[in-house]
Coordinates of C-alpha atoms in Angstrom, one line a residue:
M1 CA 125.9 14.9 139.1
R2 CA 125.3 11.3 138.2
L3 CA 125.8 7.7 139.2
V4 CA 128.5 6.1 137.0
D5 CA 128.6 2.4 137.5
G6 CA 127.3 2.9 141.0
V7 CA 129.8 5.7 141.8
A8 CA 128.6 9.2 142.6
V9 CA 130.4 11.6 140.2
F10 CA 130.3 15.4 140.7
S11 CA 131.4 18.3 138.4
P12 CA 132.2 21.9 138.9
S13 CA 128.8 22.9 137.5
D14 CA 127.2 21.0 140.4
L15 CA 129.3 23.1 142.7
T16 CA 128.2 26.4 141.2
G17 CA 124.6 25.2 141.1
Y18 CA 124.8 24.4 144.8
L19 CA 125.9 28.0 145.5
A20 CA 123.1 29.4 143.5
C21 CA 120.4 27.3 145.1
D22 CA 120.7 24.8 148.1
H23 CA 117.5 23.1 147.1
L24 CA 118.9 22.3 143.7
L25 CA 121.4 20.0 145.3
T26 CA 118.5 18.1 147.1
L27 CA 116.7 17.6 143.8
E28 CA 119.8 16.5 141.9
L29 CA 120.7 14.0 144.7
R30 CA 117.2 12.5 144.6
A31 CA 117.3 12.3 140.8
M32 CA 120.7 10.6 141.0
V33 CA 119.4 7.7 143.1
G34 CA 116.2 7.4 141.1
E35 CA 113.7 9.0 143.5
L36 CA 112.9 11.8 141.0
V37 CA 113.0 12.0 137.2
R38 CA 115.4 14.7 136.1
P39 CA 113.3 17.1 133.8
E40 CA 114.4 17.7 130.2
R41 CA 114.1 21.4 129.6
D42 CA 113.4 22.5 126.0
D43 CA 114.3 26.2 126.1
P44 CA 115.1 27.6 122.6
E45 CA 116.9 30.6 124.2
L46 CA 119.3 28.3 126.2
A47 CA 119.9 26.4 123.0
V48 CA 120.9 29.6 121.2
L49 CA 123.3 30.4 124.2
A50 CA 124.8 26.9 123.9
R51 CA 125.3 27.3 120.2
R52 CA 127.0 30.7 120.5
G53 CA 129.1 29.4 123.4
L54 CA 130.4 26.6 121.3
A55 CA 131.1 28.9 118.4
H56 CA 133.0 31.2 120.8
E57 CA 135.1 28.3 122.0
E58 CA 135.8 27.2 118.5
R59 CA 136.9 30.7 117.4
Y60 CA 139.4 30.8 120.3
L61 CA 140.7 27.4 119.2
E62 CA 141.2 28.6 115.7
Q63 CA 142.9 31.7 117.0
L64 CA 145.4 29.7 119.0
R65 CA 146.1 27.5 115.9
A66 CA 146.5 30.7 113.8
E67 CA 149.2 31.9 116.2
G68 CA 151.1 28.7 115.4
R69 CA 150.6 26.9 118.6
S70 CA 150.5 23.1 118.7
V71 CA 147.2 21.8 119.9
A72 CA 146.4 18.3 121.3
V73 CA 142.7 17.4 121.4
I74 CA 141.4 15.1 124.1
G75 CA 138.6 12.6 123.4
A76 CA 138.2 13.7 119.7
E77 CA 137.8 10.1 118.7
R78 CA 135.4 8.5 121.1
G79 CA 134.9 5.2 119.2
D80 CA 138.0 3.6 120.7
L81 CA 137.1 4.4 124.3
A82 CA 136.3 1.7 126.9
S83 CA 132.6 0.6 126.9
S84 CA 132.2 1.1 130.7
P85 CA 131.2 4.7 131.5
L86 CA 133.5 4.7 134.5
A87 CA 136.4 3.3 132.5
R88 CA 135.8 6.0 129.8
L89 CA 136.2 8.8 132.4
R90 CA 139.4 7.2 133.6
E91 CA 140.7 6.7 130.1
L92 CA 140.0 10.4 129.1
N93 CA 141.9 11.3 132.3
D94 CA 144.8 9.2 131.3
R95 CA 144.9 10.7 127.8
T96 CA 145.0 14.2 129.3
V97 CA 147.9 13.2 131.6
A98 CA 149.7 11.7 128.6
A99 CA 149.2 15.0 126.7
L100 CA 150.4 17.1 129.6
R101 CA 153.6 15.0 129.7
A102 CA 154.0 15.4 126.0
G103 CA 154.0 19.2 126.4
P104 CA 152.0 20.7 123.5
D105 CA 151.3 24.5 123.6
V106 CA 147.6 23.9 124.0
I107 CA 145.4 21.0 125.2
Y108 CA 141.8 21.3 124.1
Q109 CA 139.0 19.8 126.2
G110 CA 141.3 18.3 128.8
A111 CA 139.5 15.8 131.0
F112 CA 140.2 15.1 134.6
F113 CA 138.7 12.4 136.9
D114 CA 139.9 11.6 140.4
G115 CA 137.3 9.0 141.2
R116 CA 134.8 11.5 142.6
W117 CA 135.1 14.8 140.6
Q118 CA 135.2 15.0 136.9
G119 CA 136.1 18.1 134.9
F120 CA 136.4 19.2 131.3
A121 CA 138.6 22.2 130.9
D122 CA 138.1 24.1 127.7
F123 CA 141.8 24.9 127.3
L124 CA 145.1 24.1 129.1
L125 CA 147.7 26.6 128.1
R126 CA 151.4 25.8 128.4
V127 CA 153.6 28.3 130.4
E128 CA 157.3 28.1 130.8
T129 CA 157.2 27.5 134.6
P130 CA 159.0 24.3 135.7
S131 CA 156.9 21.5 137.3
D132 CA 156.9 17.8 137.7
L133 CA 156.1 17.6 134.0
G134 CA 159.5 19.2 133.1
A135 CA 160.7 22.8 132.3
Y136 CA 157.0 23.8 131.8
S137 CA 153.5 23.6 133.3
Y138 CA 150.0 24.5 132.4
E139 CA 147.2 27.0 133.3
V140 CA 143.5 26.7 132.7
A141 CA 141.6 28.9 130.3
D142 CA 137.8 28.7 130.0
T143 CA 135.6 30.5 127.4
K144 CA 132.5 32.3 128.4
L145 CA 130.1 34.5 126.5
A146 CA 129.8 37.0 129.3
R147 CA 131.7 40.3 129.0
H148 CA 132.8 40.2 132.6
A149 CA 134.2 37.1 134.5
K150 CA 131.6 35.8 137.0
A151 CA 132.1 34.0 140.3
A152 CA 130.8 30.7 138.8
A153 CA 133.5 30.9 136.0
L154 CA 136.2 31.5 138.6
L155 CA 135.1 28.5 140.7
Q156 CA 135.0 26.2 137.7
T157 CA 138.5 27.2 136.6
C158 CA 139.7 26.8 140.2
A159 CA 138.2 23.3 140.2
Y160 CA 140.0 22.4 137.0
S161 CA 143.2 23.9 138.4
A162 CA 143.1 21.8 141.6
Q163 CA 142.9 18.7 139.4
L164 CA 145.7 20.0 137.1
E165 CA 147.8 20.7 140.2
A166 CA 147.6 17.0 141.3
V167 CA 149.0 15.9 137.9
Q168 CA 151.8 18.5 137.4
G169 CA 152.8 18.9 141.1
L170 CA 152.5 22.6 140.9
R171 CA 149.6 25.0 141.6
P172 CA 149.1 27.1 138.4
E173 CA 149.8 30.8 139.0
R174 CA 146.8 32.1 137.2
I175 CA 143.4 31.2 135.8
H176 CA 142.0 32.8 132.6
V177 CA 138.5 33.5 131.3
V178 CA 138.2 34.2 127.6
L179 CA 135.3 36.6 127.5
G180 CA 132.6 37.2 124.8
D181 CA 134.3 40.4 123.6
H182 CA 137.4 38.3 122.8
T183 CA 139.4 39.8 125.7
T184 CA 141.0 37.5 128.3
A185 CA 140.5 38.2 132.1
S186 CA 143.3 36.6 134.2
F187 CA 143.2 36.1 138.0
R188 CA 145.7 34.8 140.6
I189 CA 144.5 31.5 141.9
R190 CA 145.8 32.2 145.4
D191 CA 143.3 34.9 145.7
Y192 CA 140.4 32.4 145.3
A193 CA 141.8 29.0 146.3
A194 CA 140.8 29.1 150.0
Y195 CA 137.3 30.1 149.1
F196 CA 137.1 27.3 146.5
R197 CA 138.3 24.7 149.0
A198 CA 135.8 25.9 151.6
V199 CA 132.9 25.8 149.1
R200 CA 133.9 22.3 147.9
A201 CA 134.1 21.0 151.4
R202 CA 130.6 22.4 152.2
F203 CA 129.3 20.8 149.0
E204 CA 130.8 17.4 149.8
A205 CA 129.4 17.5 153.4
A206 CA 125.9 18.5 152.1
A207 CA 126.0 15.9 149.4
T208 CA 126.6 13.2 152.0
E209 CA 123.9 14.2 154.5
A210 CA 121.7 11.3 155.4
T211 CA 118.5 13.5 155.1
R212 CA 118.2 16.9 153.4
A213 CA 115.1 19.0 154.1
T214 CA 115.3 22.1 151.9
Y215 CA 112.7 24.3 150.4
P216 CA 113.1 26.2 147.1
D217 CA 113.5 30.0 147.0
R218 CA 113.2 32.0 143.8
V219 CA 116.7 33.0 142.8
E220 CA 118.5 34.2 139.6
H221 CA 119.4 30.6 138.7
C222 CA 115.7 29.7 138.3
E223 CA 115.8 31.3 134.8
V224 CA 118.0 28.6 133.5
C225 CA 117.2 25.7 135.9
R226 CA 115.8 22.4 134.5
W227 CA 113.8 22.1 137.8
S228 CA 112.1 25.5 137.6
D229 CA 108.7 24.0 136.7
V230 CA 108.9 21.5 139.5
C231 CA 109.6 24.3 142.0
T232 CA 106.9 26.5 140.6
A233 CA 104.4 23.6 141.0
Q234 CA 105.4 23.3 144.6
W235 CA 104.9 27.1 145.2
R236 CA 101.4 26.9 143.5
T237 CA 100.5 24.0 145.8
D238 CA 101.8 25.9 148.9
D239 CA 100.0 29.2 147.7
H240 CA 103.4 30.8 148.2
L241 CA 103.8 34.6 148.7
I242 CA 106.2 34.6 145.8
F243 CA 103.3 35.1 143.4
V244 CA 102.3 38.4 144.9
A245 CA 103.3 41.0 142.4
G246 CA 106.1 43.4 143.6
L247 CA 106.7 41.4 146.8
A248 CA 110.4 40.9 147.5
R249 CA 112.0 37.8 148.9
A250 CA 113.0 39.5 152.1
Q251 CA 109.5 40.7 152.6
A252 CA 108.1 37.2 152.1
A253 CA 110.4 36.0 154.9
K254 CA 109.2 38.8 157.2
L255 CA 105.6 38.1 156.5
A256 CA 106.0 34.4 157.1
G257 CA 107.7 35.2 160.4
A258 CA 104.7 37.3 161.4
G259 CA 102.4 34.3 160.7
I260 CA 101.3 35.4 157.2
P261 CA 102.9 32.5 155.1
T262 CA 100.6 32.4 152.0
L263 CA 99.0 34.7 149.5
T264 CA 95.6 33.9 150.8
A265 CA 96.6 34.7 154.3
L266 CA 98.0 38.0 153.2
A267 CA 94.8 38.8 151.3
K268 CA 92.7 38.2 154.4
T269 CA 95.0 39.5 157.1
K270 CA 93.9 42.2 159.5
V271 CA 97.5 42.8 160.6
T272 CA 98.4 46.5 160.4
H273 CA 102.2 46.3 161.1
V274 CA 105.0 43.7 160.4
P275 CA 108.5 44.5 161.7
G276 CA 110.8 45.4 158.8
I277 CA 108.1 46.3 156.3
G278 CA 106.8 49.9 156.2
D279 CA 103.1 50.2 157.0
P280 CA 102.2 51.9 153.6
T281 CA 104.1 49.1 151.8
L282 CA 102.2 46.5 153.8
V283 CA 98.9 48.1 152.8
N284 CA 99.9 47.9 149.1
L285 CA 101.0 44.3 149.4
E286 CA 97.7 43.3 151.1
R287 CA 95.7 45.0 148.4
Q288 CA 97.8 43.3 145.7
A289 CA 97.2 39.8 147.3
R290 CA 93.5 40.6 147.7
L291 CA 93.1 41.5 144.0
Q292 CA 95.0 38.4 142.8
L293 CA 92.9 36.1 145.1
A294 CA 89.7 37.5 143.6
Q295 CA 91.1 36.9 140.0
R296 CA 91.9 33.3 140.9
R297 CA 88.2 32.8 141.9
T298 CA 86.6 34.7 139.0
G299 CA 89.1 34.6 136.2
A300 CA 88.5 38.3 135.5
V301 CA 91.4 40.8 135.4
T302 CA 90.5 43.8 137.6
Y303 CA 92.1 46.9 138.9
E304 CA 91.8 49.5 141.7
L305 CA 92.9 53.1 141.6
L306 CA 95.6 54.2 144.0
R307 CA 95.2 57.4 145.9
P308 CA 97.6 60.0 144.4
E309 CA 100.7 60.5 146.5
G310 CA 102.0 63.7 144.9
A311 CA 101.8 66.0 142.0
D312 CA 104.4 64.0 140.0
R313 CA 103.3 60.5 140.9
G314 CA 101.0 57.9 139.4
L315 CA 98.3 59.1 137.0
A316 CA 99.5 62.7 137.6
R317 CA 102.6 61.8 135.5
L318 CA 100.5 61.6 132.3
P319 CA 101.0 64.6 130.0
E320 CA 98.2 66.2 128.1
P321 CA 97.7 64.1 125.0
S322 CA 99.0 65.6 121.8
A323 CA 98.3 64.9 118.2
G324 CA 102.0 64.3 117.7
D325 CA 102.4 61.7 120.4
L326 CA 104.7 58.6 119.6
F327 CA 104.7 55.1 121.1
F328 CA 108.0 53.5 121.0
D329 CA 109.4 50.0 121.5
M330 CA 112.8 48.4 120.7
E331 CA 114.1 44.9 119.9
G332 CA 117.6 44.0 120.9
D333 CA 119.7 40.8 120.8
P334 CA 122.0 40.6 123.8
L335 CA 123.7 37.5 122.4
V336 CA 125.3 39.4 119.6
E337 CA 128.8 40.5 120.6
D338 CA 128.4 43.7 122.8
G339 CA 124.7 43.4 122.2
L340 CA 122.8 44.9 119.3
E341 CA 119.7 47.1 119.1
Y342 CA 118.5 46.0 115.7
L343 CA 114.9 47.4 115.6
F344 CA 113.5 50.7 116.7
G345 CA 109.7 50.7 116.2
V346 CA 107.4 53.7 116.6
A347 CA 103.6 54.0 116.2
W348 CA 101.3 57.0 116.3
Q349 CA 97.6 57.9 115.7
G350 CA 97.2 59.1 112.1
P351 CA 94.2 60.5 110.4
A352 CA 93.2 57.1 109.0
G353 CA 94.2 54.9 111.9
I354 CA 97.4 53.7 113.7
E355 CA 100.6 54.2 111.6
F356 CA 103.8 52.3 112.3
R357 CA 107.4 52.8 111.2
P358 CA 110.3 50.4 111.8
F359 CA 114.0 51.4 111.7
W360 CA 116.3 48.3 111.2
G361 CA 120.0 47.9 111.8
H362 CA 121.7 44.5 111.5
D363 CA 125.2 45.5 112.3
R364 CA 127.0 48.2 114.4
A365 CA 126.8 50.8 111.5
G366 CA 123.1 49.9 110.9
E367 CA 122.4 50.2 114.6
K368 CA 123.9 53.7 114.6
A369 CA 121.9 54.7 111.5
A370 CA 118.6 53.3 112.9
F371 CA 119.2 55.2 116.2
E372 CA 119.9 58.5 114.3
Q373 CA 116.8 58.0 112.1
F374 CA 114.5 57.5 115.1
I375 CA 116.0 60.4 117.0
D376 CA 115.7 62.6 113.9
L377 CA 112.1 61.6 113.4
V378 CA 111.2 62.7 117.0
V379 CA 113.2 66.0 116.5
E380 CA 111.4 66.7 113.3
R381 CA 108.0 65.8 114.6
R382 CA 108.5 68.1 117.6
R383 CA 108.9 71.1 115.2
E384 CA 105.3 70.5 114.2
H385 CA 104.1 69.2 117.6
P386 CA 106.2 70.8 120.3
D387 CA 104.0 69.3 123.0
L388 CA 104.4 65.7 121.9
H389 CA 105.8 62.9 124.1
V390 CA 107.4 59.6 123.4
Y391 CA 105.7 56.9 125.4
H392 CA 107.4 53.5 126.2
Y393 CA 106.8 50.8 128.9
A394 CA 109.6 50.1 131.5
A395 CA 113.1 51.5 131.5
Y396 CA 114.7 49.5 128.6
E397 CA 114.1 52.1 125.9
E398 CA 115.3 55.1 127.8
T399 CA 118.4 53.3 129.1
A400 CA 119.2 52.0 125.6
L401 CA 118.9 55.5 124.0
K402 CA 121.3 56.9 126.7
R403 CA 123.8 54.1 126.0
L404 CA 123.6 54.4 122.2
M405 CA 124.1 58.1 122.4
G406 CA 127.4 57.5 124.3
V407 CA 128.5 54.5 122.3
H408 CA 128.1 56.1 118.9
A409 CA 128.8 59.7 120.1
T410 CA 125.8 61.1 118.1
R411 CA 122.6 62.9 118.7
E412 CA 123.8 63.8 122.2
D413 CA 122.0 67.1 122.5
A414 CA 118.7 65.8 121.2
V415 CA 118.7 62.9 123.7
D416 CA 119.7 65.3 126.5
T417 CA 116.8 67.6 125.5
F418 CA 114.3 64.7 125.5
L419 CA 115.5 63.8 129.1
R420 CA 115.6 67.3 130.4
E421 CA 112.2 68.3 129.1
G422 CA 110.4 65.0 130.0
V423 CA 109.7 64.1 126.4
L424 CA 110.1 60.4 127.3
V425 CA 107.3 59.0 129.4
D426 CA 107.5 55.6 131.1
L427 CA 104.0 54.2 131.4
Y428 CA 105.3 51.5 133.7
K429 CA 105.8 54.0 136.4
V430 CA 102.3 55.5 135.8
V431 CA 100.8 52.1 136.2
R432 CA 102.8 51.1 139.3
Q433 CA 102.2 54.3 141.1
G434 CA 98.6 54.9 139.9
V435 CA 96.8 51.6 139.5
A436 CA 96.8 48.1 141.3
V437 CA 96.1 45.3 138.8
S438 CA 95.1 41.8 139.8
Q439 CA 97.8 40.1 137.7
E440 CA 100.9 38.4 139.1
S441 CA 103.1 40.5 136.9
Y442 CA 103.0 44.1 135.7
S443 CA 104.5 43.3 132.3
I444 CA 102.6 45.1 129.6
K445 CA 101.4 41.8 128.2
K446 CA 99.7 41.0 131.5
L447 CA 97.9 44.3 131.4
E448 CA 96.6 43.9 127.8
P449 CA 93.4 42.0 128.9
L450 CA 92.2 45.4 130.3
Y451 CA 92.3 47.3 127.0
M452 CA 92.9 45.1 124.0
E453 CA 92.1 41.7 122.3
P454 CA 94.6 38.8 122.6
R455 CA 97.5 38.9 120.2
A456 CA 97.7 36.5 117.4
G457 CA 101.3 36.9 116.2
A458 CA 103.9 34.1 115.8
I459 CA 106.1 35.6 118.5
G460 CA 104.8 35.9 122.0
D461 CA 107.5 37.6 124.1
A462 CA 110.9 39.2 124.1
G463 CA 112.7 35.9 124.6
G464 CA 110.9 34.6 121.5
S465 CA 112.0 37.7 119.5
I466 CA 115.7 37.0 120.5
V467 CA 115.4 33.4 119.4
A468 CA 113.7 34.4 116.1
Y469 CA 116.4 37.0 115.4
E470 CA 119.1 34.4 116.1
E471 CA 117.4 32.1 113.6
W472 CA 117.3 34.9 111.0
L473 CA 121.0 35.4 111.5
Q474 CA 121.4 31.8 110.4
T475 CA 118.9 31.6 107.6
K476 CA 118.3 35.1 106.4
E477 CA 114.6 34.3 105.8
Q478 CA 112.5 37.4 105.3
R479 CA 109.5 35.7 107.0
I480 CA 111.3 35.8 110.3
L481 CA 112.0 39.6 110.1
D482 CA 108.3 40.1 109.2
D483 CA 107.3 38.1 112.3
I484 CA 109.6 40.2 114.5
E485 CA 108.3 43.4 113.0
A486 CA 104.7 42.4 113.6
Y487 CA 105.6 41.6 117.2
N488 CA 107.3 45.0 117.6
R489 CA 104.3 46.7 116.1
D490 CA 102.0 45.0 118.5
D491 CA 104.1 46.2 121.4
C492 CA 103.9 49.8 120.1
V493 CA 100.2 49.5 119.5
S494 CA 99.8 48.1 123.0
T495 CA 101.6 51.1 124.4
L496 CA 99.3 53.4 122.5
K497 CA 96.2 51.7 123.8
L498 CA 97.6 51.5 127.3
R499 CA 98.0 55.3 127.3
G500 CA 94.3 55.6 126.3
W501 CA 93.2 53.3 129.1
L502 CA 95.3 55.2 131.6
E503 CA 93.7 58.5 130.4
E504 CA 90.3 57.0 131.2
R505 CA 91.6 55.9 134.7
R506 CA 92.9 59.4 135.2
T507 CA 89.5 60.8 134.6
E508 CA 88.1 58.3 137.0
A509 CA 90.7 59.1 139.6
A510 CA 90.0 62.9 139.3
A511 CA 86.3 62.2 140.0
R512 CA 87.1 60.1 143.0
F513 CA 90.1 61.9 144.6
G514 CA 89.9 65.4 143.1
P515 CA 91.7 67.2 140.3
L516 CA 95.1 65.9 139.1
S517 CA 97.9 68.0 137.8
R518 CA 99.8 67.4 134.5
P519 CA 103.5 67.6 133.8
P520 CA 104.7 70.9 132.2
V521 CA 104.5 71.1 128.4
P522 CA 107.9 70.9 126.8
T523 CA 109.2 74.1 125.2
R524 CA 109.3 74.5 121.4
P525 CA 112.7 73.4 120.1
D526 CA 115.1 76.3 119.4
D527 CA 116.7 75.6 116.0
S528 CA 118.9 78.6 116.2
K529 CA 120.9 77.3 119.1
Q530 CA 123.9 75.2 118.2
P531 CA 124.1 72.0 120.2
P532 CA 127.4 71.4 122.1
E533 CA 128.2 68.3 120.1
A534 CA 128.3 70.4 116.8
E535 CA 131.5 71.9 118.1
H536 CA 133.4 68.7 117.3
A537 CA 131.1 67.4 114.5
E538 CA 133.4 68.3 111.6
R539 CA 136.5 66.9 113.3
I540 CA 134.7 63.7 114.2
A541 CA 133.4 63.3 110.6
A542 CA 136.9 63.8 109.2
L543 CA 138.5 61.4 111.7
S544 CA 135.8 58.8 111.1
A545 CA 135.6 59.0 107.4
D546 CA 136.0 55.6 105.7
V547 CA 136.3 53.9 109.1
P548 CA 134.2 50.7 109.0
A549 CA 132.1 49.6 112.0
E550 CA 134.0 46.3 112.1
G551 CA 137.3 44.9 110.7
R552 CA 139.3 48.1 111.2
S553 CA 143.0 48.3 110.6
A554 CA 145.2 49.6 113.3
E555 CA 145.3 53.1 111.7
Q556 CA 141.5 53.2 111.3
Q557 CA 141.0 52.1 114.9
A558 CA 143.4 54.8 116.1
R559 CA 141.4 57.4 114.1
W560 CA 138.1 56.1 115.4
L561 CA 139.3 56.2 119.0
L562 CA 140.6 59.8 118.6
A563 CA 137.2 60.8 117.3
Q564 CA 135.5 59.3 120.3
V565 CA 137.8 61.2 122.7
L566 CA 136.3 64.5 121.4
G567 CA 133.5 65.3 123.9
Y568 CA 134.2 62.2 125.9
H569 CA 134.3 63.9 129.3
R570 CA 131.1 65.8 128.6
R571 CA 129.4 62.5 127.8
E572 CA 130.7 60.8 130.9
K573 CA 129.4 63.5 133.2
K574 CA 125.9 62.8 132.0
Q575 CA 125.9 59.3 133.5
E576 CA 126.1 60.5 137.1
W577 CA 123.2 62.9 136.7
W578 CA 121.1 60.3 134.9
E579 CA 121.6 58.0 137.8
Y580 CA 120.8 60.7 140.3
F581 CA 117.5 61.7 138.6
D582 CA 116.5 58.0 138.1
R583 CA 116.8 57.3 141.7
S584 CA 115.1 60.5 142.7
D585 CA 112.1 59.2 140.8
M586 CA 112.0 55.7 142.3
T587 CA 109.5 54.3 144.8
D588 CA 110.6 52.9 148.1
L589 CA 110.3 49.4 146.7
E590 CA 112.3 50.3 143.6
L591 CA 115.0 51.8 145.7
F592 CA 115.1 48.6 147.8
E593 CA 115.5 46.5 144.7
D594 CA 118.1 48.7 143.1
G595 CA 121.6 47.5 143.2
H596 CA 123.1 50.9 143.6
A597 CA 120.9 52.4 146.3
I598 CA 120.2 51.6 149.9
G599 CA 116.4 51.4 150.5
G600 CA 114.1 49.8 152.9
L601 CA 115.9 51.0 156.0
V602 CA 113.8 51.2 159.2
P603 CA 114.7 52.3 162.7
E604 CA 115.5 49.4 165.0
G605 CA 116.1 49.9 168.7
A606 CA 117.5 52.9 170.5
P607 CA 120.4 54.9 169.0

C-alpha cells in the first residue's frame, strides 16, 4: 500500500498480507502516512526467489508465443507515460482496457486501477465466451513457483478477476495458476468469489479504522516480512514467551492467560498447573525458560540432563558406538524445479583422523547416481561393520532418502533395511528427549558451543548454501562448490562431535539416574537374500535404457513411466507405515505441532 498523490492505493498483496498477519496492516498503514519508515530488507534468498519467479513468468510468455498466440504487452515502454504517479496508474489501466477491446490472444502484465485498488495481472488469456468486449472475454492466469496453488494466489487472481469483470461486463468463469512444474491449476471463481468479497470488505474496514491497536504474533509470513526485525525487537523489549525454545503459540496464550506473560516470569514461576497445558510439559517449559534466563545473565551455554522417560527415549536411544559409524548431512536446493538433492556428505573417524566424502549430483540423473553411491557406501561398509549406524540431525535426511528411493525407484530394499533395523539415528531426538540446553533454538549450530570451536567457513547456514548454489548455477565457479562442500563437511563433523558429546552425557546420566539401555544391534546383512526390487530390475533397466533424465520424447516418457509402474504399489504401501512409525516415536509436543496428528488434547468438563 502507498500514498499516490495523496490517495491511498491498495494491492492484492496487501490483502494477502493482512490475512497472514493483522499487525502487518497496522505497520503498513503507519508507514504509508509517514509515522514509520518502511524497512528495506536485503535477503539474498528472497532475491533468488524473485529472479526465479521472473524467469518462470518469462518462460510461460515464450511458451504462449511459441503456440502462435498474439501477445499485447502493457507498459513495456514507460518513457511516454504521464509524469504524475496517479496519472500513470490511470494511463496503464486505460492501455489495458484498450488492449482488451482490441482482442489479442494474450495480454501480458495487464494493469488495473479503479481509484483505490491497483492490480498487475501476469496474464489475461482470451476465451471465446461473449462479453461486453464482443464475441470473446478474458480470464486471469498468474505464474507461481509453488507446485500447488495456495490461498494467496487464488485471492490475488480473484482480485484481478473482479477488476477485469468491471471492464468486460462478465465475471470470468475460471482463474488459472501456472505452477512451478509447468502445469496449470484452474479453479471456478464462483467457488471463491464470496470469500474474496468478504475478505476485501474486512480489509477495507480495518484500513479505515481511526485507531488500530494490534500486537505482532509469530506467523509463517514472518520469514518473508520486511518488518520481521521490527517485531523481533519489540518481542525482545517485551521479554516475550516466543523466545522459549519449544514453546508453541497456543501455549504462550495460555500462559499469558494464567498471569505468566514473559520468559522471566515463566522462569521464576511457582505455578504447578496451567489449564490446557499438561503438567509435565509445563515443567519442561519452566526449566527451558530458567536455563535461557541464566544464559542471558552469564553468556554461557549450559545444559541439564533430563530424567529418562523410557528404554527407547532420550540418551537411551544412543546405540553402542562402532568403528564403522557414519555421520551424514545433505544439501538440497528447493528452488530447482521439483527440488534437487545435490550433495550427499558423509564423515567418519578414520585411523588418522576424520575422513569425509562428498557425492555430488547437479541434475536429476546426477541426483540419482549420488543417492545410489551413498546407499552403496553404507551397504558395503555394513558388511565390514554390521553394527554401524548412520547419524544425522533432524528429520530432513531420513525423509529425503525415503523420497528419493520412491522417486528414482532404486535401492528400495537397502533403505527399507536401514529403517527397519534402526541404522539411521536422529540425534535431534536424542537431544530433545535427553538434554535441556540454554539456547533459544535446538538447531545443531546453536548446540555447537558445547562441543566445538566456532566455524570459520564462508557459508553460515542452510539458507546461505541455497543462495550459494543458485549463484553457482549462474556462474559455474568452482570456488562456490568448494565453499558449499566445506560447509557440508562442517555439518558432518559437527554431527560426529555431537554424538561424542552425547555419549559423555549418557555416562553422566547413567551415574545420576541409573543404568541406561541401548538399542538392539542391527543384524549382519544377508547377501544371499534377493531383495524384492530385484524381481523387476532387468525389466526396469531395459525399459529405461537410453531414457534421459530430462528432455524426453513421448516414446521415452512412456517407457520411463512403464518402468516406474513396476513395483509402484509396493513402494506406495511403505508411506503409510513410515508415517505410522514416525508418529509413534514423537513426543507430545511433536504430535501437537504435527499437521497430520491430533495432539495436546486434555479433558475439559464432564462427559
